[in-house]
């Protein structure tokens, strides 16, 4: 239990962050794909207290996703092969967005496509969204499409094409990139050059589990994406390397973050804000809890503004 004076002290910490043109009152968000499409988590926490709610990736059309099983626990994490199941942007706007707005959330919409044109159609369907939609996270890095072999985020040219094709909607674009490439910095630079206001680092790490009795891949989609604490050092390294190379490009950090100290680590590496993903499946109120703990961490460490942590790693 925290004392009244600890709570009062922590309340003085400025938790606001700036991500390109987007001002958020706090740095913690849900990670796409781990908090549903709408206000599902509002039963567990106050969505309006978070920096933003990032919804699962949507395409222009409805999409069925991959066969079951779709998730499996791994040592210090989990492997998923959801396969981008979703209702499509128009149905989401009609059925899910109103509840998010009602809950007071700031909303970041994640979009995906199989082609540049698909992305453009998804972006078009977001035209004239209510002002509560503060940004679009362009997911260029799903590991569960076409066997994970043709990720847009593994190619600077393809990344730039998608961002150019989605820029017509006029909403801030965040490019969600992949750790599964040795060209991460080049891809991030291409995204920035093509108009991304920020990059979200990282999506899941390509992985696979084989059932040794049946000798078949355990997930219905074959391979999958690894997430959870196991990948946090991968995220820290990716964020660090991109921040060192492109210090003016805001980074939204994501990858194995489950505690305030984890969030501090991602911010010291270079993140301006932090998303929580797999931890939501363990504790659905994780994002609000981590944000509250981060506020107290800042106060107890003499950090008056959380944004001061960004890029604060010492060499
Ligand atoms: O739906 C998925 O299978 C999925 C997506 Br869109 C993604 O971006 N990352 C991931 O691990 N799974």
PDB file of C-alpha atoms and ligand atoms in Angstrom:
ATOM      1  CA  UNK A   1       0.000   0.000   0.000  1.00  0.00           C
ATOM      2  CA  UNK A   2       1.271   3.457  -0.835  1.00  0.00           C
ATOM      3  CA  UNK A   3       1.011   6.262   1.705  1.00  0.00           C
ATOM      4  CA  UNK A   4      -1.010   9.388   1.073  1.00  0.00           C
ATOM      5  CA  UNK A   5       2.197  11.444   0.751  1.00  0.00           C
ATOM      6  CA  UNK A   6       3.648   9.002  -1.789  1.00  0.00           C
ATOM      7  CA  UNK A   7       0.467   9.278  -3.855  1.00  0.00           C
ATOM      8  CA  UNK A   8       0.471  13.057  -3.565  1.00  0.00           C
ATOM      9  CA  UNK A   9       4.148  13.207  -4.588  1.00  0.00           C
ATOM     10  CA  UNK A  10       3.635  10.906  -7.562  1.00  0.00           C
ATOM     11  CA  UNK A  11       0.709  13.060  -8.696  1.00  0.00           C
ATOM     12  CA  UNK A  12       3.197  15.891  -9.363  1.00  0.00           C
ATOM     13  CA  UNK A  13       5.031  13.869 -12.038  1.00  0.00           C
ATOM     14  CA  UNK A  14       4.315  15.139 -15.546  1.00  0.00           C
ATOM     15  CA  UNK A  15       3.360  11.984 -17.458  1.00  0.00           C
ATOM     16  CA  UNK A  16       2.608  13.664 -20.786  1.00  0.00           C
ATOM     17  CA  UNK A  17       4.465  12.592 -23.914  1.00  0.00           C
ATOM     18  CA  UNK A  18       4.737  13.868 -27.464  1.00  0.00           C
ATOM     19  CA  UNK A  19       4.894  11.482 -30.420  1.00  0.00           C
ATOM     20  CA  UNK A  20       5.363  13.542 -33.525  1.00  0.00           C
ATOM     21  CA  UNK A  21       2.265  15.761 -33.720  1.00  0.00           C
ATOM     22  CA  UNK A  22       0.349  13.633 -31.202  1.00  0.00           C
ATOM     23  CA  UNK A  23       0.224  14.846 -27.591  1.00  0.00           C
ATOM     24  CA  UNK A  24      -0.790  12.205 -25.064  1.00  0.00           C
ATOM     25  CA  UNK A  25      -1.451  12.770 -21.363  1.00  0.00           C
ATOM     26  CA  UNK A  26       0.386   9.562 -20.447  1.00  0.00           C
ATOM     27  CA  UNK A  27       2.883   7.184 -22.083  1.00  0.00           C
ATOM     28  CA  UNK A  28       1.269   3.755 -21.746  1.00  0.00           C
ATOM     29  CA  UNK A  29      -0.883   2.106 -24.414  1.00  0.00           C
ATOM     30  CA  UNK A  30      -2.281  -1.292 -25.200  1.00  0.00           C
ATOM     31  CA  UNK A  31      -0.369  -3.107 -27.936  1.00  0.00           C
ATOM     32  CA  UNK A  32      -2.299  -3.968 -31.086  1.00  0.00           C
ATOM     33  CA  UNK A  33      -3.852  -7.418 -31.036  1.00  0.00           C
ATOM     34  CA  UNK A  34      -3.774  -7.877 -27.278  1.00  0.00           C
ATOM     35  CA  UNK A  35      -6.741  -5.772 -26.210  1.00  0.00           C
ATOM     36  CA  UNK A  36      -9.436  -6.533 -28.747  1.00  0.00           C
ATOM     37  CA  UNK A  37     -11.023  -4.026 -31.107  1.00  0.00           C
ATOM     38  CA  UNK A  38     -13.059  -1.973 -28.735  1.00  0.00           C
ATOM     39  CA  UNK A  39     -13.740  -1.343 -25.094  1.00  0.00           C
ATOM     40  CA  UNK A  40     -13.219  -4.979 -23.952  1.00  0.00           C
ATOM     41  CA  UNK A  41     -10.686  -3.976 -21.281  1.00  0.00           C
ATOM     42  CA  UNK A  42     -12.848  -1.189 -19.850  1.00  0.00           C
ATOM     43  CA  UNK A  43     -14.193  -3.748 -17.346  1.00  0.00           C
ATOM     44  CA  UNK A  44     -10.688  -3.878 -15.831  1.00  0.00           C
ATOM     45  CA  UNK A  45      -9.385  -0.306 -16.055  1.00  0.00           C
ATOM     46  CA  UNK A  46     -10.215   3.258 -16.989  1.00  0.00           C
ATOM     47  CA  UNK A  47      -9.330   3.469 -20.684  1.00  0.00           C
ATOM     48  CA  UNK A  48      -9.376   7.271 -20.559  1.00  0.00           C
ATOM     49  CA  UNK A  49      -6.431   7.192 -18.110  1.00  0.00           C
ATOM     50  CA  UNK A  50      -4.164   5.473 -20.650  1.00  0.00           C
ATOM     51  CA  UNK A  51      -2.106   7.274 -23.253  1.00  0.00           C
ATOM     52  CA  UNK A  52      -4.111   5.492 -25.933  1.00  0.00           C
ATOM     53  CA  UNK A  53      -5.818   2.249 -26.851  1.00  0.00           C
ATOM     54  CA  UNK A  54      -4.332   0.604 -29.940  1.00  0.00           C
ATOM     55  CA  UNK A  55      -6.813  -1.762 -31.562  1.00  0.00           C
ATOM     56  CA  UNK A  56      -6.071  -5.011 -33.354  1.00  0.00           C
ATOM     57  CA  UNK A  57      -4.993  -4.602 -36.955  1.00  0.00           C
ATOM     58  CA  UNK A  58      -7.865  -4.045 -39.366  1.00  0.00           C
ATOM     59  CA  UNK A  59      -7.982  -4.408 -43.124  1.00  0.00           C
ATOM     60  CA  UNK A  60     -10.403  -2.825 -45.543  1.00  0.00           C
ATOM     61  CA  UNK A  61     -12.406  -6.058 -45.627  1.00  0.00           C
ATOM     62  CA  UNK A  62     -13.403  -8.685 -43.102  1.00  0.00           C
ATOM     63  CA  UNK A  63     -10.735 -11.391 -42.695  1.00  0.00           C
ATOM     64  CA  UNK A  64     -11.127 -14.862 -41.135  1.00  0.00           C
ATOM     65  CA  UNK A  65      -7.578 -15.379 -39.815  1.00  0.00           C
ATOM     66  CA  UNK A  66      -5.647 -18.628 -39.340  1.00  0.00           C
ATOM     67  CA  UNK A  67      -6.860 -22.081 -38.255  1.00  0.00           C
ATOM     68  CA  UNK A  68      -6.706 -23.017 -34.533  1.00  0.00           C
ATOM     69  CA  UNK A  69      -4.738 -23.493 -32.385  1.00  0.00           C
ATOM     70  CA  UNK A  70      -3.675 -19.874 -32.519  1.00  0.00           C
ATOM     71  CA  UNK A  71      -1.736 -19.336 -29.314  1.00  0.00           C
ATOM     72  CA  UNK A  72       0.635 -21.379 -27.190  1.00  0.00           C
ATOM     73  CA  UNK A  73       2.533 -20.509 -24.050  1.00  0.00           C
ATOM     74  CA  UNK A  74       6.327 -20.646 -24.292  1.00  0.00           C
ATOM     75  CA  UNK A  75       9.087 -20.208 -21.715  1.00  0.00           C
ATOM     76  CA  UNK A  76       8.770 -16.519 -20.705  1.00  0.00           C
ATOM     77  CA  UNK A  77       6.290 -15.695 -23.425  1.00  0.00           C
ATOM     78  CA  UNK A  78       3.849 -16.966 -25.994  1.00  0.00           C
ATOM     79  CA  UNK A  79       3.654 -17.803 -29.661  1.00  0.00           C
ATOM     80  CA  UNK A  80       0.666 -16.639 -31.724  1.00  0.00           C
ATOM     81  CA  UNK A  81      -0.663 -17.299 -35.153  1.00  0.00           C
ATOM     82  CA  UNK A  82      -3.915 -15.372 -35.096  1.00  0.00           C
ATOM     83  CA  UNK A  83      -3.562 -14.479 -38.751  1.00  0.00           C
ATOM     84  CA  UNK A  84      -5.052 -10.988 -38.719  1.00  0.00           C
ATOM     85  CA  UNK A  85      -8.656 -11.974 -38.066  1.00  0.00           C
ATOM     86  CA  UNK A  86     -10.839  -8.899 -38.104  1.00  0.00           C
ATOM     87  CA  UNK A  87     -14.214  -7.391 -39.030  1.00  0.00           C
ATOM     88  CA  UNK A  88     -12.872  -4.786 -41.485  1.00  0.00           C
ATOM     89  CA  UNK A  89     -12.572  -1.041 -40.957  1.00  0.00           C
ATOM     90  CA  UNK A  90     -16.171  -0.091 -41.791  1.00  0.00           C
ATOM     91  CA  UNK A  91     -17.742  -2.644 -39.404  1.00  0.00           C
ATOM     92  CA  UNK A  92     -15.248  -1.637 -36.700  1.00  0.00           C
ATOM     93  CA  UNK A  93     -16.221   2.014 -37.084  1.00  0.00           C
ATOM     94  CA  UNK A  94     -19.867   1.135 -36.796  1.00  0.00           C
ATOM     95  CA  UNK A  95     -19.772  -1.429 -33.969  1.00  0.00           C
ATOM     96  CA  UNK A  96     -16.605  -0.915 -31.888  1.00  0.00           C
ATOM     97  CA  UNK A  97     -15.381   2.672 -32.165  1.00  0.00           C
ATOM     98  CA  UNK A  98     -18.448   4.253 -30.483  1.00  0.00           C
ATOM     99  CA  UNK A  99     -17.832   2.268 -27.277  1.00  0.00           C
ATOM    100  CA  UNK A 100     -14.178   3.275 -27.210  1.00  0.00           C
ATOM    101  CA  UNK A 101     -15.185   6.899 -27.550  1.00  0.00           C
ATOM    102  CA  UNK A 102     -17.824   6.458 -24.881  1.00  0.00           C
ATOM    103  CA  UNK A 103     -15.098   5.064 -22.583  1.00  0.00           C
ATOM    104  CA  UNK A 104     -13.081   8.252 -23.127  1.00  0.00           C
ATOM    105  CA  UNK A 105     -10.204   6.523 -24.911  1.00  0.00           C
ATOM    106  CA  UNK A 106      -7.800   8.078 -27.346  1.00  0.00           C
ATOM    107  CA  UNK A 107      -7.678   5.554 -30.170  1.00  0.00           C
ATOM    108  CA  UNK A 108      -4.862   4.414 -32.438  1.00  0.00           C
ATOM    109  CA  UNK A 109      -6.086   2.271 -35.325  1.00  0.00           C
ATOM    110  CA  UNK A 110      -3.777  -0.420 -36.618  1.00  0.00           C
ATOM    111  CA  UNK A 111      -4.216  -1.275 -40.302  1.00  0.00           C
ATOM    112  CA  UNK A 112      -2.828  -4.004 -42.536  1.00  0.00           C
ATOM    113  CA  UNK A 113      -3.010  -5.210 -46.128  1.00  0.00           C
ATOM    114  CA  UNK A 114      -1.622  -7.820 -48.482  1.00  0.00           C
ATOM    115  CA  UNK A 115      -0.730  -5.190 -51.067  1.00  0.00           C
ATOM    116  CA  UNK A 116       0.010  -1.470 -51.199  1.00  0.00           C
ATOM    117  CA  UNK A 117      -3.465  -0.995 -52.621  1.00  0.00           C
ATOM    118  CA  UNK A 118      -5.011  -2.892 -49.686  1.00  0.00           C
ATOM    119  CA  UNK A 119      -3.336  -0.522 -47.254  1.00  0.00           C
ATOM    120  CA  UNK A 120      -4.569   2.462 -49.250  1.00  0.00           C
ATOM    121  CA  UNK A 121      -8.154   1.092 -49.091  1.00  0.00           C
ATOM    122  CA  UNK A 122      -7.933   0.524 -45.345  1.00  0.00           C
ATOM    123  CA  UNK A 123      -6.647   4.072 -44.871  1.00  0.00           C
ATOM    124  CA  UNK A 124      -9.384   5.479 -47.115  1.00  0.00           C
ATOM    125  CA  UNK A 125     -12.001   3.742 -44.986  1.00  0.00           C
ATOM    126  CA  UNK A 126     -10.661   5.704 -42.014  1.00  0.00           C
ATOM    127  CA  UNK A 127     -11.319   9.060 -43.626  1.00  0.00           C
ATOM    128  CA  UNK A 128     -13.262  11.549 -41.485  1.00  0.00           C
ATOM    129  CA  UNK A 129     -12.882   9.530 -38.299  1.00  0.00           C
ATOM    130  CA  UNK A 130     -13.894  11.265 -35.058  1.00  0.00           C
ATOM    131  CA  UNK A 131     -11.140  13.319 -33.433  1.00  0.00           C
ATOM    132  CA  UNK A 132     -10.657  10.641 -30.742  1.00  0.00           C
ATOM    133  CA  UNK A 133      -8.788   8.630 -33.405  1.00  0.00           C
ATOM    134  CA  UNK A 134      -5.402  10.241 -32.876  1.00  0.00           C
ATOM    135  CA  UNK A 135      -3.155   8.148 -35.135  1.00  0.00           C
ATOM    136  CA  UNK A 136      -2.941   5.197 -37.479  1.00  0.00           C
ATOM    137  CA  UNK A 137      -0.417   2.465 -36.765  1.00  0.00           C
ATOM    138  CA  UNK A 138       0.509   0.961 -40.111  1.00  0.00           C
ATOM    139  CA  UNK A 139       1.312  -2.684 -39.400  1.00  0.00           C
ATOM    140  CA  UNK A 140       4.044  -3.655 -41.844  1.00  0.00           C
ATOM    141  CA  UNK A 141       5.328  -6.560 -39.807  1.00  0.00           C
ATOM    142  CA  UNK A 142       2.755  -9.269 -39.114  1.00  0.00           C
ATOM    143  CA  UNK A 143       4.639 -12.586 -38.999  1.00  0.00           C
ATOM    144  CA  UNK A 144       1.539 -14.625 -39.803  1.00  0.00           C
ATOM    145  CA  UNK A 145       0.779 -13.620 -43.350  1.00  0.00           C
ATOM    146  CA  UNK A 146       1.976 -15.820 -46.215  1.00  0.00           C
ATOM    147  CA  UNK A 147       4.126 -17.838 -43.804  1.00  0.00           C
ATOM    148  CA  UNK A 148       6.030 -14.775 -42.609  1.00  0.00           C
ATOM    149  CA  UNK A 149       8.160 -14.669 -45.717  1.00  0.00           C
ATOM    150  CA  UNK A 150       7.100 -11.383 -47.313  1.00  0.00           C
ATOM    151  CA  UNK A 151       7.011  -8.768 -44.625  1.00  0.00           C
ATOM    152  CA  UNK A 152       6.739  -5.225 -45.980  1.00  0.00           C
ATOM    153  CA  UNK A 153       8.928  -4.141 -43.064  1.00  0.00           C
ATOM    154  CA  UNK A 154      11.825  -6.210 -44.376  1.00  0.00           C
ATOM    155  CA  UNK A 155      12.134  -3.933 -47.386  1.00  0.00           C
ATOM    156  CA  UNK A 156      12.745  -0.163 -47.233  1.00  0.00           C
ATOM    157  CA  UNK A 157      11.159   0.392 -50.657  1.00  0.00           C
ATOM    158  CA  UNK A 158       7.971  -1.564 -49.873  1.00  0.00           C
ATOM    159  CA  UNK A 159       7.719   0.211 -46.512  1.00  0.00           C
ATOM    160  CA  UNK A 160       7.949   3.623 -48.177  1.00  0.00           C
ATOM    161  CA  UNK A 161       5.340   2.666 -50.784  1.00  0.00           C
ATOM    162  CA  UNK A 162       2.816   1.676 -48.118  1.00  0.00           C
ATOM    163  CA  UNK A 163       3.346   4.873 -46.139  1.00  0.00           C
ATOM    164  CA  UNK A 164       3.014   7.028 -49.228  1.00  0.00           C
ATOM    165  CA  UNK A 165      -0.188   5.197 -50.169  1.00  0.00           C
ATOM    166  CA  UNK A 166      -1.705   5.733 -46.710  1.00  0.00           C
ATOM    167  CA  UNK A 167      -0.657   9.346 -46.178  1.00  0.00           C
ATOM    168  CA  UNK A 168      -3.714  10.748 -48.009  1.00  0.00           C
ATOM    169  CA  UNK A 169      -5.935  10.409 -44.942  1.00  0.00           C
ATOM    170  CA  UNK A 170      -4.058  13.151 -43.132  1.00  0.00           C
ATOM    171  CA  UNK A 171      -3.867  11.292 -39.804  1.00  0.00           C
ATOM    172  CA  UNK A 172      -0.474  10.850 -38.115  1.00  0.00           C
ATOM    173  CA  UNK A 173       1.095   7.569 -39.241  1.00  0.00           C
ATOM    174  CA  UNK A 174       3.151   5.291 -37.008  1.00  0.00           C
ATOM    175  CA  UNK A 175       4.946   2.458 -38.839  1.00  0.00           C
ATOM    176  CA  UNK A 176       5.041  -0.807 -36.890  1.00  0.00           C
ATOM    177  CA  UNK A 177       8.268  -2.541 -37.819  1.00  0.00           C
ATOM    178  CA  UNK A 178       9.780  -5.999 -37.563  1.00  0.00           C
ATOM    179  CA  UNK A 179      12.762  -7.169 -35.528  1.00  0.00           C
ATOM    180  CA  UNK A 180      13.268 -10.030 -37.982  1.00  0.00           C
ATOM    181  CA  UNK A 181      15.564  -8.131 -40.337  1.00  0.00           C
ATOM    182  CA  UNK A 182      19.115  -6.815 -40.413  1.00  0.00           C
ATOM    183  CA  UNK A 183      17.788  -3.727 -42.202  1.00  0.00           C
ATOM    184  CA  UNK A 184      15.770  -2.288 -39.337  1.00  0.00           C
ATOM    185  CA  UNK A 185      17.497   1.089 -39.330  1.00  0.00           C
ATOM    186  CA  UNK A 186      17.218   1.410 -43.123  1.00  0.00           C
ATOM    187  CA  UNK A 187      13.517   0.491 -42.973  1.00  0.00           C
ATOM    188  CA  UNK A 188      12.895   2.982 -40.162  1.00  0.00           C
ATOM    189  CA  UNK A 189      14.658   5.695 -42.159  1.00  0.00           C
ATOM    190  CA  UNK A 190      12.558   4.853 -45.227  1.00  0.00           C
ATOM    191  CA  UNK A 191       9.382   5.039 -43.139  1.00  0.00           C
ATOM    192  CA  UNK A 192      10.369   8.447 -41.775  1.00  0.00           C
ATOM    193  CA  UNK A 193      11.304   9.730 -45.214  1.00  0.00           C
ATOM    194  CA  UNK A 194       7.940   8.539 -46.595  1.00  0.00           C
ATOM    195  CA  UNK A 195       5.983  10.412 -43.945  1.00  0.00           C
ATOM    196  CA  UNK A 196       5.766   8.276 -40.813  1.00  0.00           C
ATOM    197  CA  UNK A 197       5.712  10.513 -37.729  1.00  0.00           C
ATOM    198  CA  UNK A 198       6.909   7.618 -35.555  1.00  0.00           C
ATOM    199  CA  UNK A 199       7.854   3.969 -35.614  1.00  0.00           C
ATOM    200  CA  UNK A 200       6.477   1.310 -33.303  1.00  0.00           C
ATOM    201  CA  UNK A 201       9.206  -1.148 -32.312  1.00  0.00           C
ATOM    202  CA  UNK A 202       8.854  -4.166 -32.263  1.00  0.00           C
ATOM    203  CA  UNK A 203       6.385  -6.673 -33.616  1.00  0.00           C
ATOM    204  CA  UNK A 204       6.803 -10.314 -32.628  1.00  0.00           C
ATOM    205  CA  UNK A 205       9.826 -12.490 -33.369  1.00  0.00           C
ATOM    206  CA  UNK A 206       9.368 -15.284 -35.918  1.00  0.00           C
ATOM    207  CA  UNK A 207       9.119 -18.625 -34.146  1.00  0.00           C
ATOM    208  CA  UNK A 208       7.723 -22.152 -34.292  1.00  0.00           C
ATOM    209  CA  UNK A 209       6.809 -24.971 -31.920  1.00  0.00           C
ATOM    210  CA  UNK A 210       6.691 -28.611 -33.019  1.00  0.00           C
ATOM    211  CA  UNK A 211       4.568 -31.154 -31.177  1.00  0.00           C
ATOM    212  CA  UNK A 212       7.042 -33.999 -30.761  1.00  0.00           C
ATOM    213  CA  UNK A 213       4.343 -36.703 -30.544  1.00  0.00           C
ATOM    214  CA  UNK A 214       2.462 -35.796 -33.727  1.00  0.00           C
ATOM    215  CA  UNK A 215       5.647 -34.311 -35.275  1.00  0.00           C
ATOM    216  CA  UNK A 216       3.492 -31.461 -36.578  1.00  0.00           C
ATOM    217  CA  UNK A 217       3.743 -27.720 -35.933  1.00  0.00           C
ATOM    218  CA  UNK A 218       1.663 -26.998 -32.859  1.00  0.00           C
ATOM    219  CA  UNK A 219      -0.029 -23.872 -34.213  1.00  0.00           C
ATOM    220  CA  UNK A 220      -2.586 -24.100 -36.989  1.00  0.00           C
ATOM    221  CA  UNK A 221      -0.747 -21.545 -39.078  1.00  0.00           C
ATOM    222  CA  UNK A 222       2.546 -23.425 -38.898  1.00  0.00           C
ATOM    223  CA  UNK A 223       4.899 -20.809 -37.515  1.00  0.00           C
ATOM    224  CA  UNK A 224       4.013 -17.847 -35.338  1.00  0.00           C
ATOM    225  CA  UNK A 225       5.172 -14.702 -33.587  1.00  0.00           C
ATOM    226  CA  UNK A 226       6.960 -14.849 -30.231  1.00  0.00           C
ATOM    227  CA  UNK A 227       6.080 -12.215 -27.642  1.00  0.00           C
ATOM    228  CA  UNK A 228       6.403 -11.657 -23.890  1.00  0.00           C
ATOM    229  CA  UNK A 229       9.372 -11.155 -21.556  1.00  0.00           C
ATOM    230  CA  UNK A 230      11.544 -13.446 -23.706  1.00  0.00           C
ATOM    231  CA  UNK A 231      11.751 -10.766 -26.405  1.00  0.00           C
ATOM    232  CA  UNK A 232      12.304  -7.684 -24.240  1.00  0.00           C
ATOM    233  CA  UNK A 233      16.075  -7.556 -24.871  1.00  0.00           C
ATOM    234  CA  UNK A 234      15.341  -7.775 -28.614  1.00  0.00           C
ATOM    235  CA  UNK A 235      13.021  -4.773 -28.298  1.00  0.00           C
ATOM    236  CA  UNK A 236      15.504  -2.802 -26.211  1.00  0.00           C
ATOM    237  CA  UNK A 237      18.236  -3.393 -28.794  1.00  0.00           C
ATOM    238  CA  UNK A 238      15.992  -2.474 -31.732  1.00  0.00           C
ATOM    239  CA  UNK A 239      14.772   0.711 -30.038  1.00  0.00           C
ATOM    240  CA  UNK A 240      18.304   1.635 -29.021  1.00  0.00           C
ATOM    241  CA  UNK A 241      19.796   1.124 -32.480  1.00  0.00           C
ATOM    242  CA  UNK A 242      17.052   3.069 -34.259  1.00  0.00           C
ATOM    243  CA  UNK A 243      17.165   5.900 -31.713  1.00  0.00           C
ATOM    244  CA  UNK A 244      20.957   6.192 -32.054  1.00  0.00           C
ATOM    245  CA  UNK A 245      20.754   6.283 -35.852  1.00  0.00           C
ATOM    246  CA  UNK A 246      17.619   8.454 -36.140  1.00  0.00           C
ATOM    247  CA  UNK A 247      17.381  10.550 -32.964  1.00  0.00           C
ATOM    248  CA  UNK A 248      14.604  12.781 -34.351  1.00  0.00           C
ATOM    249  CA  UNK A 249      12.273   9.865 -35.115  1.00  0.00           C
ATOM    250  CA  UNK A 250       9.883   9.208 -32.196  1.00  0.00           C
ATOM    251  CA  UNK A 251       9.659   5.571 -31.151  1.00  0.00           C
ATOM    252  CA  UNK A 252       6.752   3.788 -29.517  1.00  0.00           C
ATOM    253  CA  UNK A 253       8.366   0.882 -27.671  1.00  0.00           C
ATOM    254  CA  UNK A 254       6.751  -2.540 -27.343  1.00  0.00           C
ATOM    255  CA  UNK A 255       8.083  -5.987 -26.508  1.00  0.00           C
ATOM    256  CA  UNK A 256       7.904  -7.965 -23.282  1.00  0.00           C
ATOM    257  CA  UNK A 257       7.066  -5.020 -21.081  1.00  0.00           C
ATOM    258  CA  UNK A 258       5.157  -6.084 -17.960  1.00  0.00           C
ATOM    259  CA  UNK A 259       6.368  -3.767 -15.179  1.00  0.00           C
ATOM    260  CA  UNK A 260       7.225  -0.110 -14.668  1.00  0.00           C
ATOM    261  CA  UNK A 261      10.937  -0.972 -14.624  1.00  0.00           C
ATOM    262  CA  UNK A 262      10.503  -2.676 -18.000  1.00  0.00           C
ATOM    263  CA  UNK A 263       8.854   0.500 -19.322  1.00  0.00           C
ATOM    264  CA  UNK A 264      11.731   2.597 -17.966  1.00  0.00           C
ATOM    265  CA  UNK A 265      14.178   0.316 -19.776  1.00  0.00           C
ATOM    266  CA  UNK A 266      12.390   0.747 -23.110  1.00  0.00           C
ATOM    267  CA  UNK A 267      12.278   4.524 -22.599  1.00  0.00           C
ATOM    268  CA  UNK A 268      15.969   4.755 -21.677  1.00  0.00           C
ATOM    269  CA  UNK A 269      16.704   2.880 -24.904  1.00  0.00           C
ATOM    270  CA  UNK A 270      14.881   5.601 -26.828  1.00  0.00           C
ATOM    271  CA  UNK A 271      11.131   5.052 -26.665  1.00  0.00           C
ATOM    272  CA  UNK A 272       8.854   8.079 -26.154  1.00  0.00           C
ATOM    273  CA  UNK A 273       5.918   5.884 -25.164  1.00  0.00           C
ATOM    274  CA  UNK A 274       5.405   2.215 -24.334  1.00  0.00           C
ATOM    275  CA  UNK A 275       2.827  -0.393 -25.298  1.00  0.00           C
ATOM    276  CA  UNK A 276       1.913  -3.434 -23.220  1.00  0.00           C
ATOM    277  CA  UNK A 277       0.897  -6.595 -25.036  1.00  0.00           C
ATOM    278  CA  UNK A 278       1.295 -10.130 -23.747  1.00  0.00           C
ATOM    279  CA  UNK A 279       1.034  -9.012 -20.106  1.00  0.00           C
ATOM    280  CA  UNK A 280      -2.633  -8.138 -20.806  1.00  0.00           C
ATOM    281  CA  UNK A 281      -3.361 -11.860 -21.087  1.00  0.00           C
ATOM    282  CA  UNK A 282      -1.889 -12.445 -17.623  1.00  0.00           C
ATOM    283  CA  UNK A 283      -3.444  -9.397 -15.955  1.00  0.00           C
ATOM    284  CA  UNK A 284      -6.021  -7.407 -17.971  1.00  0.00           C
ATOM    285  CA  UNK A 285      -5.393  -4.246 -15.931  1.00  0.00           C
ATOM    286  CA  UNK A 286      -1.636  -4.334 -16.660  1.00  0.00           C
ATOM    287  CA  UNK A 287      -1.464  -1.139 -18.698  1.00  0.00           C
ATOM    288  CA  UNK A 288      -3.032   1.064 -16.044  1.00  0.00           C
ATOM    289  CA  UNK A 289      -1.032  -0.657 -13.277  1.00  0.00           C
ATOM    290  CA  UNK A 290       2.283  -0.204 -15.112  1.00  0.00           C
ATOM    291  CA  UNK A 291       1.442   3.424 -15.833  1.00  0.00           C
ATOM    292  CA  UNK A 292       0.647   4.078 -12.171  1.00  0.00           C
ATOM    293  CA  UNK A 293       3.813   2.275 -11.048  1.00  0.00           C
ATOM    294  CA  UNK A 294       5.839   4.253 -13.600  1.00  0.00           C
ATOM    295  CA  UNK A 295       4.530   7.492 -12.128  1.00  0.00           C
ATOM    296  CA  UNK A 296       5.693   6.348  -8.676  1.00  0.00           C
ATOM    297  CA  UNK A 297       9.029   5.154 -10.071  1.00  0.00           C
ATOM    298  CA  UNK A 298       9.631   8.602 -11.543  1.00  0.00           C
ATOM    299  CA  UNK A 299       8.770  10.313  -8.261  1.00  0.00           C
ATOM    300  CA  UNK A 300      10.963   8.009  -6.176  1.00  0.00           C
ATOM    301  CA  UNK A 301      13.865   8.493  -8.619  1.00  0.00           C
ATOM    302  CA  UNK A 302      13.603  12.280  -8.783  1.00  0.00           C
ATOM    303  CA  UNK A 303      12.326  12.345 -12.378  1.00  0.00           C
ATOM    304  CA  UNK A 304       9.769  15.192 -12.625  1.00  0.00           C
ATOM    305  CA  UNK A 305       8.812  14.523 -16.278  1.00  0.00           C
ATOM    306  CA  UNK A 306       8.532  10.984 -17.651  1.00  0.00           C
ATOM    307  CA  UNK A 307       9.628  12.241 -21.092  1.00  0.00           C
ATOM    308  CA  UNK A 308      13.090  12.915 -19.630  1.00  0.00           C
ATOM    309  CA  UNK A 309      13.704   9.160 -19.633  1.00  0.00           C
ATOM    310  CA  UNK A 310      13.632   8.901 -23.421  1.00  0.00           C
ATOM    311  CA  UNK A 311      17.065   8.013 -24.756  1.00  0.00           C
ATOM    312  CA  UNK A 312      18.617   8.396 -21.305  1.00  0.00           C
ATOM    313  CA  UNK A 313      20.831   5.306 -21.513  1.00  0.00           C
ATOM    314  CA  UNK A 314      24.459   6.077 -20.637  1.00  0.00           C
ATOM    315  CA  UNK A 315      27.342   4.733 -22.688  1.00  0.00           C
TER     316      UNK A 315
HETATM  317  O1  LIG B   1      -2.814 -11.417 -36.194  1.00  0.00           O
HETATM  318  C1  LIG B   1      -1.673 -11.888 -36.026  1.00  0.00           C
HETATM  319  O2  LIG B   1      -1.400 -13.058 -36.225  1.00  0.00           O
HETATM  320  C2  LIG B   1      -0.553 -11.022 -35.605  1.00  0.00           C
HETATM  321  C3  LIG B   1      -0.327  -9.742 -36.061  1.00  0.00           C
HETATM  322 BR1  LIG B   1      -1.522  -8.851 -37.146  1.00  0.00          BR
HETATM  323  C4  LIG B   1       0.855  -9.055 -35.703  1.00  0.00           C
HETATM  324  O3  LIG B   1       1.130  -7.904 -36.114  1.00  0.00           O
HETATM  325  N1  LIG B   1       1.721  -9.691 -34.902  1.00  0.00           N
HETATM  326  C5  LIG B   1       1.509 -10.935 -34.434  1.00  0.00           C
HETATM  327  O4  LIG B   1       2.342 -11.464 -33.699  1.00  0.00           O
HETATM  328  N2  LIG B   1       0.362 -11.590 -34.800  1.00  0.00           N
END
